[in-house]
Short mmCIF file of C-alpha atoms in Angstrom, two decimals:
data_model
loop_
_atom_site.label_atom_id
_atom_site.label_comp_id
_atom_site.label_asym_id
_atom_site.label_seq_id
_atom_site.Cartn_x
_atom_site.Cartn_y
_atom_site.Cartn_z
CA UNK A 22 -58.53 36.48 1.41
CA UNK A 23 -61.56 34.29 0.62
CA UNK A 24 -62.79 31.00 2.04
CA UNK A 25 -63.74 27.81 0.26
CA UNK A 26 -64.91 24.98 2.44
CA UNK A 27 -62.68 24.87 5.51
CA UNK A 28 -59.72 26.54 3.82
CA UNK A 29 -58.94 30.20 3.31
CA UNK A 30 -57.22 31.41 0.15
CA UNK A 31 -55.20 34.54 -0.48
CA UNK A 32 -56.66 37.02 -2.94
CA UNK A 33 -53.90 36.81 -5.50
CA UNK A 34 -54.10 36.72 -9.27
CA UNK A 35 -52.96 33.58 -11.05
CA UNK A 36 -50.05 35.61 -12.40
CA UNK A 37 -48.93 36.58 -8.88
CA UNK A 38 -49.36 33.02 -7.63
CA UNK A 39 -47.34 31.63 -10.53
CA UNK A 40 -44.52 34.09 -9.83
CA UNK A 41 -44.42 33.01 -6.18
CA UNK A 42 -44.59 29.28 -6.99
CA UNK A 43 -41.91 29.49 -9.67
CA UNK A 44 -39.62 31.49 -7.40
CA UNK A 45 -40.01 28.95 -4.60
CA UNK A 46 -39.04 26.12 -6.93
CA UNK A 47 -36.22 27.96 -8.66
CA UNK A 48 -32.99 26.01 -8.21
CA UNK A 49 -30.59 28.73 -9.39
CA UNK A 50 -27.39 29.23 -7.36
CA UNK A 51 -27.39 32.02 -4.79
CA UNK A 52 -25.83 35.09 -6.38
CA UNK A 53 -26.16 38.84 -6.81
CA UNK A 54 -26.13 41.84 -4.49
CA UNK A 55 -24.32 41.00 -1.24
CA UNK A 56 -25.67 37.46 -0.93
CA UNK A 57 -22.25 35.92 -1.58
CA UNK A 58 -20.60 37.48 1.46
CA UNK A 59 -20.94 34.29 3.49
CA UNK A 60 -22.44 30.83 2.97
CA UNK A 61 -24.85 30.64 5.87
CA UNK A 62 -26.11 27.04 6.40
CA UNK A 63 -29.52 26.25 4.86
CA UNK A 64 -29.73 29.85 3.67
CA UNK A 65 -32.86 31.33 2.21
CA UNK A 66 -33.29 31.66 -1.55
CA UNK A 67 -32.98 35.35 -2.52
CA UNK A 68 -35.13 34.68 -5.58
CA UNK A 69 -37.98 33.52 -3.37
CA UNK A 70 -37.49 36.31 -0.80
CA UNK A 71 -37.58 38.83 -3.65
CA UNK A 72 -40.77 37.31 -5.10
CA UNK A 73 -42.51 37.34 -1.72
CA UNK A 74 -41.55 40.99 -1.17
CA UNK A 75 -42.78 42.00 -4.61
CA UNK A 76 -46.01 40.02 -4.21
CA UNK A 77 -47.08 41.15 -0.75
CA UNK A 78 -45.55 44.60 -0.22
CA UNK A 79 -45.19 48.03 -1.74
CA UNK A 80 -42.21 50.42 -1.55
CA UNK A 81 -41.88 51.79 1.97
CA UNK A 82 -43.68 48.85 3.63
CA UNK A 83 -42.06 47.00 6.53
CA UNK A 84 -40.63 43.51 6.00
CA UNK A 85 -39.66 41.45 9.04
CA UNK A 86 -37.54 38.31 9.42
CA UNK A 87 -37.49 36.98 13.02
CA UNK A 88 -34.86 34.33 12.13
CA UNK A 89 -32.66 36.51 9.95
CA UNK A 90 -29.71 34.09 9.62
CA UNK A 91 -27.49 35.26 6.79
CA UNK A 92 -29.65 38.32 6.11
CA UNK A 93 -31.09 37.34 2.71
CA UNK A 94 -34.53 38.80 3.44
CA UNK A 95 -33.06 42.07 4.71
CA UNK A 96 -30.81 42.50 1.67
CA UNK A 97 -33.75 41.97 -0.68
CA UNK A 98 -35.96 44.33 1.33
CA UNK A 99 -33.28 47.02 1.28
CA UNK A 100 -32.67 46.62 -2.45
CA UNK A 101 -36.42 46.87 -3.15
CA UNK A 102 -36.94 50.06 -1.15
CA UNK A 103 -38.65 48.42 1.83
CA UNK A 104 -37.99 49.02 5.51
CA UNK A 105 -36.58 45.94 7.22
CA UNK A 106 -36.50 44.44 10.70
CA UNK A 107 -34.21 41.46 11.21
CA UNK A 108 -33.90 39.47 14.42
CA UNK A 109 -31.55 36.65 15.35
CA UNK A 110 -30.17 35.18 18.54
CA UNK A 111 -26.72 34.58 17.02
CA UNK A 112 -23.98 37.21 17.15
CA UNK A 113 -22.50 35.70 13.98
CA UNK A 114 -25.82 36.07 12.14
CA UNK A 115 -26.09 39.66 13.37
CA UNK A 116 -22.58 40.40 12.06
CA UNK A 117 -23.10 38.81 8.65
CA UNK A 118 -26.55 40.33 8.08
CA UNK A 119 -25.39 43.78 9.19
CA UNK A 120 -22.35 43.78 6.89
CA UNK A 121 -24.49 42.62 3.97
CA UNK A 122 -26.90 45.51 4.55
CA UNK A 123 -24.27 48.23 4.91
CA UNK A 124 -24.42 50.78 2.09
CA UNK A 125 -20.82 51.81 1.58
CA UNK A 126 -19.98 55.22 0.15
CA UNK A 127 -18.03 55.61 -3.08
CA UNK A 128 -15.03 56.79 -1.06
CA UNK A 129 -15.22 53.72 1.18
CA UNK A 130 -15.53 51.44 -1.83
CA UNK A 131 -12.46 53.03 -3.41
CA UNK A 132 -10.47 52.60 -0.19
CA UNK A 133 -11.53 48.97 0.07
CA UNK A 134 -10.61 48.37 -3.55
CA UNK A 135 -7.08 49.60 -2.89
CA UNK A 136 -6.93 47.45 0.25
CA UNK A 137 -8.10 44.38 -1.66
CA UNK A 138 -5.40 44.87 -4.32
CA UNK A 139 -2.71 44.71 -1.63
CA UNK A 140 -4.35 42.05 0.52
CA UNK A 141 -2.41 39.10 -0.86
CA UNK A 142 0.87 40.86 -0.05
CA UNK A 143 -0.13 41.00 3.63
CA UNK A 144 -0.08 37.21 3.83
CA UNK A 145 3.50 35.95 4.06
CA UNK A 146 4.31 32.81 6.02
CA UNK A 147 7.86 34.10 6.64
CA UNK A 148 6.67 37.25 8.39
CA UNK A 149 5.42 37.46 11.98
CA UNK A 150 1.73 37.72 12.62
CA UNK A 151 -0.43 39.05 15.39
CA UNK A 152 -2.23 36.37 17.40
CA UNK A 153 -5.52 37.45 18.88
CA UNK A 154 -4.57 36.25 22.35
CA UNK A 155 -7.89 36.86 24.09
CA UNK A 156 -9.67 34.63 21.60
CA UNK A 157 -6.87 32.08 21.75
CA UNK A 158 -7.26 31.87 25.54
CA UNK A 159 -10.98 31.26 25.11
CA UNK A 160 -10.41 28.37 22.71
CA UNK A 161 -11.50 29.98 19.43
CA UNK A 162 -8.49 28.51 17.59
CA UNK A 163 -9.64 25.00 18.49
CA UNK A 164 -8.47 22.31 16.02
CA UNK A 165 -6.23 24.77 14.14
CA UNK A 166 -2.93 23.82 15.80
CA UNK A 167 -2.50 20.67 13.76
CA UNK A 168 0.72 20.71 11.63
CA UNK A 169 -1.44 20.66 8.49
CA UNK A 170 -3.26 23.85 9.48
CA UNK A 171 -0.89 26.13 11.38
CA UNK A 172 0.23 27.89 8.19
CA UNK A 173 -3.35 28.62 7.25
CA UNK A 174 -4.05 29.83 10.78
CA UNK A 175 -1.16 32.27 10.44
CA UNK A 176 -2.45 33.45 7.06
CA UNK A 177 -5.90 34.09 8.55
CA UNK A 178 -4.35 36.10 11.40
CA UNK A 179 -2.30 38.19 8.97
CA UNK A 180 -5.31 38.91 6.76
CA UNK A 181 -7.38 39.77 9.81
CA UNK A 182 -4.72 42.17 11.12
CA UNK A 183 -4.78 43.89 7.72
CA UNK A 184 -8.58 44.29 7.95
CA UNK A 185 -8.34 45.78 11.44
CA UNK A 186 -5.95 48.45 10.11
CA UNK A 187 -8.76 49.83 7.94
CA UNK A 188 -9.82 51.55 11.20
CA UNK A 189 -13.23 52.84 10.15
CA UNK A 190 -15.73 50.37 11.73
CA UNK A 191 -17.81 49.88 8.57
CA UNK A 192 -14.72 49.08 6.50
CA UNK A 193 -13.18 46.91 9.23
CA UNK A 194 -16.39 44.89 9.31
CA UNK A 195 -16.26 44.45 5.53
CA UNK A 196 -12.60 43.39 5.74
CA UNK A 197 -13.39 40.89 8.49
CA UNK A 198 -16.19 39.50 6.33
CA UNK A 199 -13.75 39.00 3.44
CA UNK A 200 -11.50 36.98 5.75
CA UNK A 201 -14.53 35.11 7.10
CA UNK A 202 -15.69 34.12 3.62
CA UNK A 203 -12.23 33.03 2.53
CA UNK A 204 -11.49 31.10 5.71
CA UNK A 205 -14.84 29.34 5.39
CA UNK A 206 -13.86 28.24 1.87
CA UNK A 207 -10.48 27.06 3.14
CA UNK A 208 -11.60 25.20 6.26
CA UNK A 209 -15.28 24.35 6.50
CA UNK A 210 -16.05 20.80 5.43
CA UNK A 211 -12.48 20.10 4.28
CA UNK A 212 -10.34 17.22 5.45
CA UNK A 213 -7.19 18.96 4.22
CA UNK A 214 -6.79 22.76 3.96
CA UNK A 215 -5.57 24.35 0.69
CA UNK A 216 -2.02 25.69 0.27
CA UNK A 217 -1.42 29.21 1.59
CA UNK A 218 -0.81 30.49 -1.95
CA UNK A 219 -4.34 29.40 -2.90
CA UNK A 220 -5.67 31.14 0.19
CA UNK A 221 -3.92 34.36 -0.81
CA UNK A 222 -5.41 34.26 -4.31
CA UNK A 223 -8.89 33.49 -2.94
CA UNK A 224 -8.67 36.42 -0.53
CA UNK A 225 -8.31 38.83 -3.42
CA UNK A 226 -10.96 37.10 -5.53
CA UNK A 227 -13.55 37.10 -2.76
CA UNK A 228 -12.75 40.70 -1.88
CA UNK A 229 -13.32 41.83 -5.47
CA UNK A 230 -16.50 39.75 -5.76
CA UNK A 231 -17.85 41.25 -2.55
CA UNK A 232 -17.02 44.78 -3.68
CA UNK A 233 -18.98 44.17 -6.88
CA UNK A 234 -21.91 43.04 -4.75
CA UNK A 235 -21.63 46.13 -2.56
CA UNK A 236 -21.73 48.37 -5.62
CA UNK A 237 -24.75 46.48 -6.98
CA UNK A 238 -26.61 46.93 -3.70
CA UNK A 239 -25.71 50.62 -3.61
CA UNK A 240 -27.10 51.05 -7.14
CA UNK A 241 -30.35 49.23 -6.25
CA UNK A 242 -30.88 51.40 -3.19
CA UNK A 243 -30.21 54.55 -5.21
CA UNK A 244 -32.80 53.42 -7.77
CA UNK A 245 -35.55 52.27 -5.39
CA UNK A 246 -35.07 54.63 -2.45
CA UNK A 247 -33.26 54.09 0.80
CA UNK A 248 -35.15 52.70 3.77
CA UNK A 249 -33.83 51.80 7.20
CA UNK A 250 -32.84 48.32 8.30
CA UNK A 251 -33.11 47.51 12.01
CA UNK A 252 -31.06 44.51 13.14
CA UNK A 253 -31.72 43.10 16.61
CA UNK A 254 -29.56 40.45 18.25
CA UNK A 255 -31.99 38.71 20.56
CA UNK A 256 -34.53 35.93 20.88
CA UNK A 257 -37.68 36.83 18.96
CA UNK A 258 -39.83 35.70 21.89
CA UNK A 259 -40.92 38.86 23.71
CA UNK A 260 -40.09 40.98 20.68
CA UNK A 261 -43.27 43.02 21.04
CA UNK A 262 -41.83 44.57 24.20
CA UNK A 263 -38.52 45.65 22.64
CA UNK A 264 -38.21 49.47 22.82
CA UNK A 265 -36.29 49.47 19.52
CA UNK A 266 -39.55 48.67 17.73
CA UNK A 267 -41.78 51.19 19.47
CA UNK A 268 -41.81 53.57 16.47
CA UNK A 269 -41.87 50.94 13.71
CA UNK A 270 -45.13 50.22 11.89
CA UNK A 271 -46.67 46.75 11.76
CA UNK A 272 -44.92 44.61 9.14
CA UNK A 273 -46.79 44.06 5.89
CA UNK A 274 -44.80 40.88 5.37
CA UNK A 275 -43.04 38.44 7.66
CA UNK A 276 -40.84 36.17 5.56
CA UNK A 277 -38.48 33.77 7.27
CA UNK A 278 -36.89 30.34 7.39
CA UNK A 279 -36.83 29.20 11.03
CA UNK A 280 -34.67 26.32 12.30
CA UNK A 281 -36.05 23.08 10.92
CA UNK A 282 -37.80 20.73 13.39
CA UNK A 283 -35.73 17.63 14.06
CA UNK A 284 -32.99 18.64 11.63
CA UNK A 285 -29.63 19.44 13.23
CA UNK A 286 -27.69 22.11 11.35
CA UNK A 287 -24.46 23.73 12.51
CA UNK A 288 -25.32 27.42 12.29
CA UNK A 289 -22.53 28.53 14.61
CA UNK A 290 -19.47 26.37 13.94
CA UNK A 291 -17.39 25.13 11.06
CA UNK A 292 -16.46 21.51 10.54
CA UNK A 293 -12.73 20.97 10.12
CA UNK A 294 -10.50 17.90 9.97
CA UNK A 295 -13.26 15.44 9.19
CA UNK A 296 -16.08 16.92 11.27
CA UNK A 297 -14.53 18.57 14.33
CA UNK A 298 -16.46 21.69 15.37
CA UNK A 299 -14.45 24.92 15.23
CA UNK A 300 -15.72 28.26 16.67
CA UNK A 301 -13.26 30.27 14.54
CA UNK A 302 -15.95 32.23 12.61
CA UNK A 303 -16.89 34.12 15.78
CA UNK A 304 -13.28 35.16 16.35
CA UNK A 305 -12.96 36.43 12.78
CA UNK A 306 -16.18 38.42 13.21
CA UNK A 307 -14.95 39.74 16.58
CA UNK A 308 -17.94 38.19 18.33
CA UNK A 309 -18.35 35.82 21.25
CA UNK A 310 -20.12 32.49 21.26
CA UNK A 311 -20.68 30.36 24.29
CA UNK A 312 -23.69 28.32 23.30
CA UNK A 313 -24.30 24.84 21.98
CA UNK A 314 -26.32 23.86 18.95
CA UNK A 315 -29.69 23.70 20.75
CA UNK A 316 -29.33 27.42 21.56
CA UNK A 317 -29.56 28.23 17.85
CA UNK A 318 -32.12 25.57 16.87
CA UNK A 319 -34.72 26.35 19.58
CA UNK A 320 -34.30 23.10 21.48
CA UNK A 321 -32.51 19.77 21.68
CA UNK A 322 -33.65 17.60 18.78
CA UNK A 323 -33.41 14.56 21.10
CA UNK A 324 -36.05 15.92 23.47
CA UNK A 325 -39.23 13.75 23.31
CA UNK A 326 -41.51 14.89 20.50
CA UNK A 327 -39.39 18.03 20.11
CA UNK A 328 -41.41 19.64 22.91
CA UNK A 329 -38.89 22.41 23.56
CA UNK A 330 -38.73 23.27 19.86
CA UNK A 331 -42.49 23.61 19.48
CA UNK A 332 -42.79 25.60 22.71
CA UNK A 333 -40.11 27.99 21.47
CA UNK A 334 -41.53 28.41 17.96
CA UNK A 335 -44.95 29.11 19.49
CA UNK A 336 -43.43 31.78 21.76
CA UNK A 337 -41.50 33.32 18.87
CA UNK A 338 -44.42 33.52 16.46
CA UNK A 339 -46.82 34.69 19.21
CA UNK A 340 -44.56 37.70 19.72
CA UNK A 341 -44.32 38.40 16.00
CA UNK A 342 -48.10 38.06 15.68
CA UNK A 343 -48.49 40.64 18.47
CA UNK A 344 -46.56 43.15 16.33
CA UNK A 345 -48.43 42.27 13.13
CA UNK A 346 -51.91 43.30 12.03
CA UNK A 347 -54.69 41.69 9.98
CA UNK A 348 -53.02 42.68 6.69
CA UNK A 349 -49.71 41.04 7.54
CA UNK A 350 -48.84 37.96 5.51
CA UNK A 351 -46.55 35.38 7.12
CA UNK A 352 -44.39 33.35 4.73
CA UNK A 353 -42.22 30.57 6.14
CA UNK A 354 -40.01 28.09 4.33
CA UNK A 355 -38.90 25.02 6.27
CA UNK A 356 -38.25 21.29 6.17
CA UNK A 357 -38.90 18.47 8.61
CA UNK A 358 -37.06 15.32 9.58
CA UNK A 359 -40.41 13.50 9.91
CA UNK A 360 -43.04 15.64 8.23
CA UNK A 361 -45.98 13.26 8.76
CA UNK A 362 -46.19 14.22 12.46
CA UNK A 363 -44.01 17.33 12.74
CA UNK A 364 -45.92 19.39 10.18
CA UNK A 365 -49.28 19.01 12.02
CA UNK A 366 -47.51 19.87 15.29
CA UNK A 367 -45.98 22.94 13.66
CA UNK A 368 -49.34 24.08 12.30
CA UNK A 369 -50.88 23.57 15.72
CA UNK A 370 -48.18 25.80 17.24
CA UNK A 371 -48.99 28.47 14.64
CA UNK A 372 -52.68 28.39 15.55
CA UNK A 373 -51.81 28.65 19.23
CA UNK A 374 -49.69 31.68 18.30
CA UNK A 375 -52.78 33.33 16.79
CA UNK A 376 -52.09 32.55 13.13
CA UNK A 377 -54.44 30.99 10.57
CA UNK A 378 -53.05 29.01 7.65
CA UNK A 379 -53.99 30.31 4.20
CA UNK A 380 -53.43 28.76 0.79
CA UNK A 381 -52.86 29.51 -2.88
CA UNK A 382 -55.94 28.66 -4.93
CA UNK A 383 -53.82 27.59 -7.91
CA UNK A 384 -52.44 24.70 -5.81
CA UNK A 385 -55.89 23.41 -4.92
CA UNK A 386 -56.03 19.69 -5.64
CA UNK A 387 -52.24 19.32 -5.85
CA UNK A 388 -50.96 17.05 -3.09
CA UNK A 389 -51.93 18.61 0.25
CA UNK A 390 -52.47 22.01 -1.39
CA UNK A 391 -49.26 23.47 0.03
CA UNK A 392 -46.26 24.79 -1.87
CA UNK A 393 -43.52 22.14 -1.73
CA UNK A 394 -40.13 22.42 -3.37
CA UNK A 395 -37.25 20.06 -4.02
CA UNK A 396 -33.75 21.15 -3.06
CA UNK A 397 -31.27 19.07 -5.08
CA UNK A 398 -27.90 18.29 -3.50
CA UNK A 399 -28.81 19.95 -0.19
CA UNK A 400 -25.69 20.06 1.94
CA UNK A 401 -26.54 19.68 5.60
CA UNK A 402 -23.69 20.68 7.87
CA UNK A 403 -24.18 17.73 10.18
CA UNK A 404 -26.31 14.69 10.76
CA UNK A 405 -30.06 14.58 10.51
CA UNK A 406 -32.31 12.80 12.93
CA UNK A 407 -33.77 9.58 11.50
CA UNK A 408 -34.88 9.03 7.93
CA UNK A 409 -35.57 12.52 6.69
CA UNK A 410 -36.64 14.14 3.42
CA UNK A 411 -34.11 16.88 4.04
CA UNK A 412 -34.12 17.90 0.41
CA UNK A 413 -37.84 18.77 0.50
CA UNK A 414 -39.07 22.08 1.84
CA UNK A 415 -42.55 23.53 2.22
CA UNK A 416 -43.75 27.13 2.11
CA UNK A 417 -46.36 27.84 4.78
CA UNK A 418 -48.62 30.89 4.49
CA UNK A 419 -50.47 32.43 7.43
CA UNK A 420 -52.38 35.51 8.45
CA UNK A 421 -53.33 36.80 11.86
CA UNK A 422 -56.55 35.51 13.39
CA UNK A 423 -59.04 38.23 14.24
CA UNK A 424 -60.31 38.14 17.87
CA UNK A 425 -63.55 36.29 17.02
CA UNK A 426 -61.62 33.66 15.05
CA UNK A 427 -59.09 33.33 17.85
CA UNK A 428 -61.84 32.68 20.41
CA UNK A 429 -63.44 30.12 18.11
CA UNK A 430 -60.14 28.31 17.63
CA UNK A 431 -59.47 28.31 21.36
CA UNK A 432 -62.89 26.86 22.22
CA UNK A 433 -63.26 24.35 19.40
CA UNK A 434 -61.59 20.89 19.40
CA UNK A 435 -58.29 21.25 17.61
CA UNK A 436 -58.28 19.70 14.14
CA UNK A 437 -55.65 20.00 11.46
CA UNK A 438 -56.01 18.05 8.26
CA UNK A 439 -53.10 15.70 7.95
CA UNK A 440 -50.96 16.35 4.90
CA UNK A 441 -49.74 13.61 2.67
CA UNK A 442 -46.38 12.30 3.79
CA UNK A 443 -43.53 14.49 2.56
CA UNK A 444 -42.09 11.59 0.59
CA UNK A 445 -45.21 11.56 -1.61
CA UNK A 446 -46.08 15.25 -1.62
CA UNK A 447 -46.09 16.75 -5.06
CA UNK A 448 -43.29 19.20 -5.57
#
């Protein structure tokens, strides 16, 4: 890292910077490895996660994601021969990320292939199905009793019962994830569900696609060396005190996409029948959910000046900074509903967490000097607050302040150069 004026720049070659910038702005569809197991809302780009891992780490280094979501960072770390630590407060995120990072044996893959070939036969509207009564009593079938959806509900139950019969926990989890992915396709964001015959066909197609991804991940791990992945279901605040991390080295890279300030995204529910929230994904994953949206987005977006959000992100990143060391690079990708005031507030929270913003020298003189990217046709899973550039994201780079810098920042008047408004920032 070197300093120029009031800004600090990472010591990266122009070639390395170009690779990172191009990866951030790559608009290719999400594909490859196990990334297609589930469409997690506002999911991270695997191309960018891969570029960040290759740029800032070496094989065997530790990569951390304190907002692991759908597990993209962990999958890329595992495939590249890096040790991974993923953290998320959501049981659904923990399930999805864990299944994506499971290295199945050849025998397990063969068993699952045979199961997938017979899966469509298990769905028959004329046969009885097992209802998961405990989940039904807790309301997890909400909005699925409509006459237009009861057949699909029965098909989901039948497919789920077939997955449970796989018995071995790793294979049951994979089978549940197949049903989860297919049910998401059939229900989430649809006014009318597809015919059961289409659901049966999609079950087999998704199962085969996911098995190809599992084999691809297995091959990558075999090539690059197998490292451990630690998945923690908890709030990242206080993470430095978690006994599970006592023997893990400081991360060389923290790469994450935290909940976006002021942008409301349904991470935990599906939208069925024109926007009604359905908790069905938790039932399919055999997990419990009893929390509202603010639980997953670090605070109610209607709270004045998003005070709870910024307090929570400060607590989260303070804990991650406590685990990190001076060599750790923090890479965050996020968007704002009103970037002109939320971005300075976010950067202030990072400084209070003990992190100093750093920049790429090749972006000097371009807009505000930060790495912005356009996301065409971004699909938000619910409303956004106010007029928002929701299709524009920024990559923020930080490193840990050394004690003398931290004291200077704490004693000096707080100043953060205002960026250009997001609507005019150069992408």
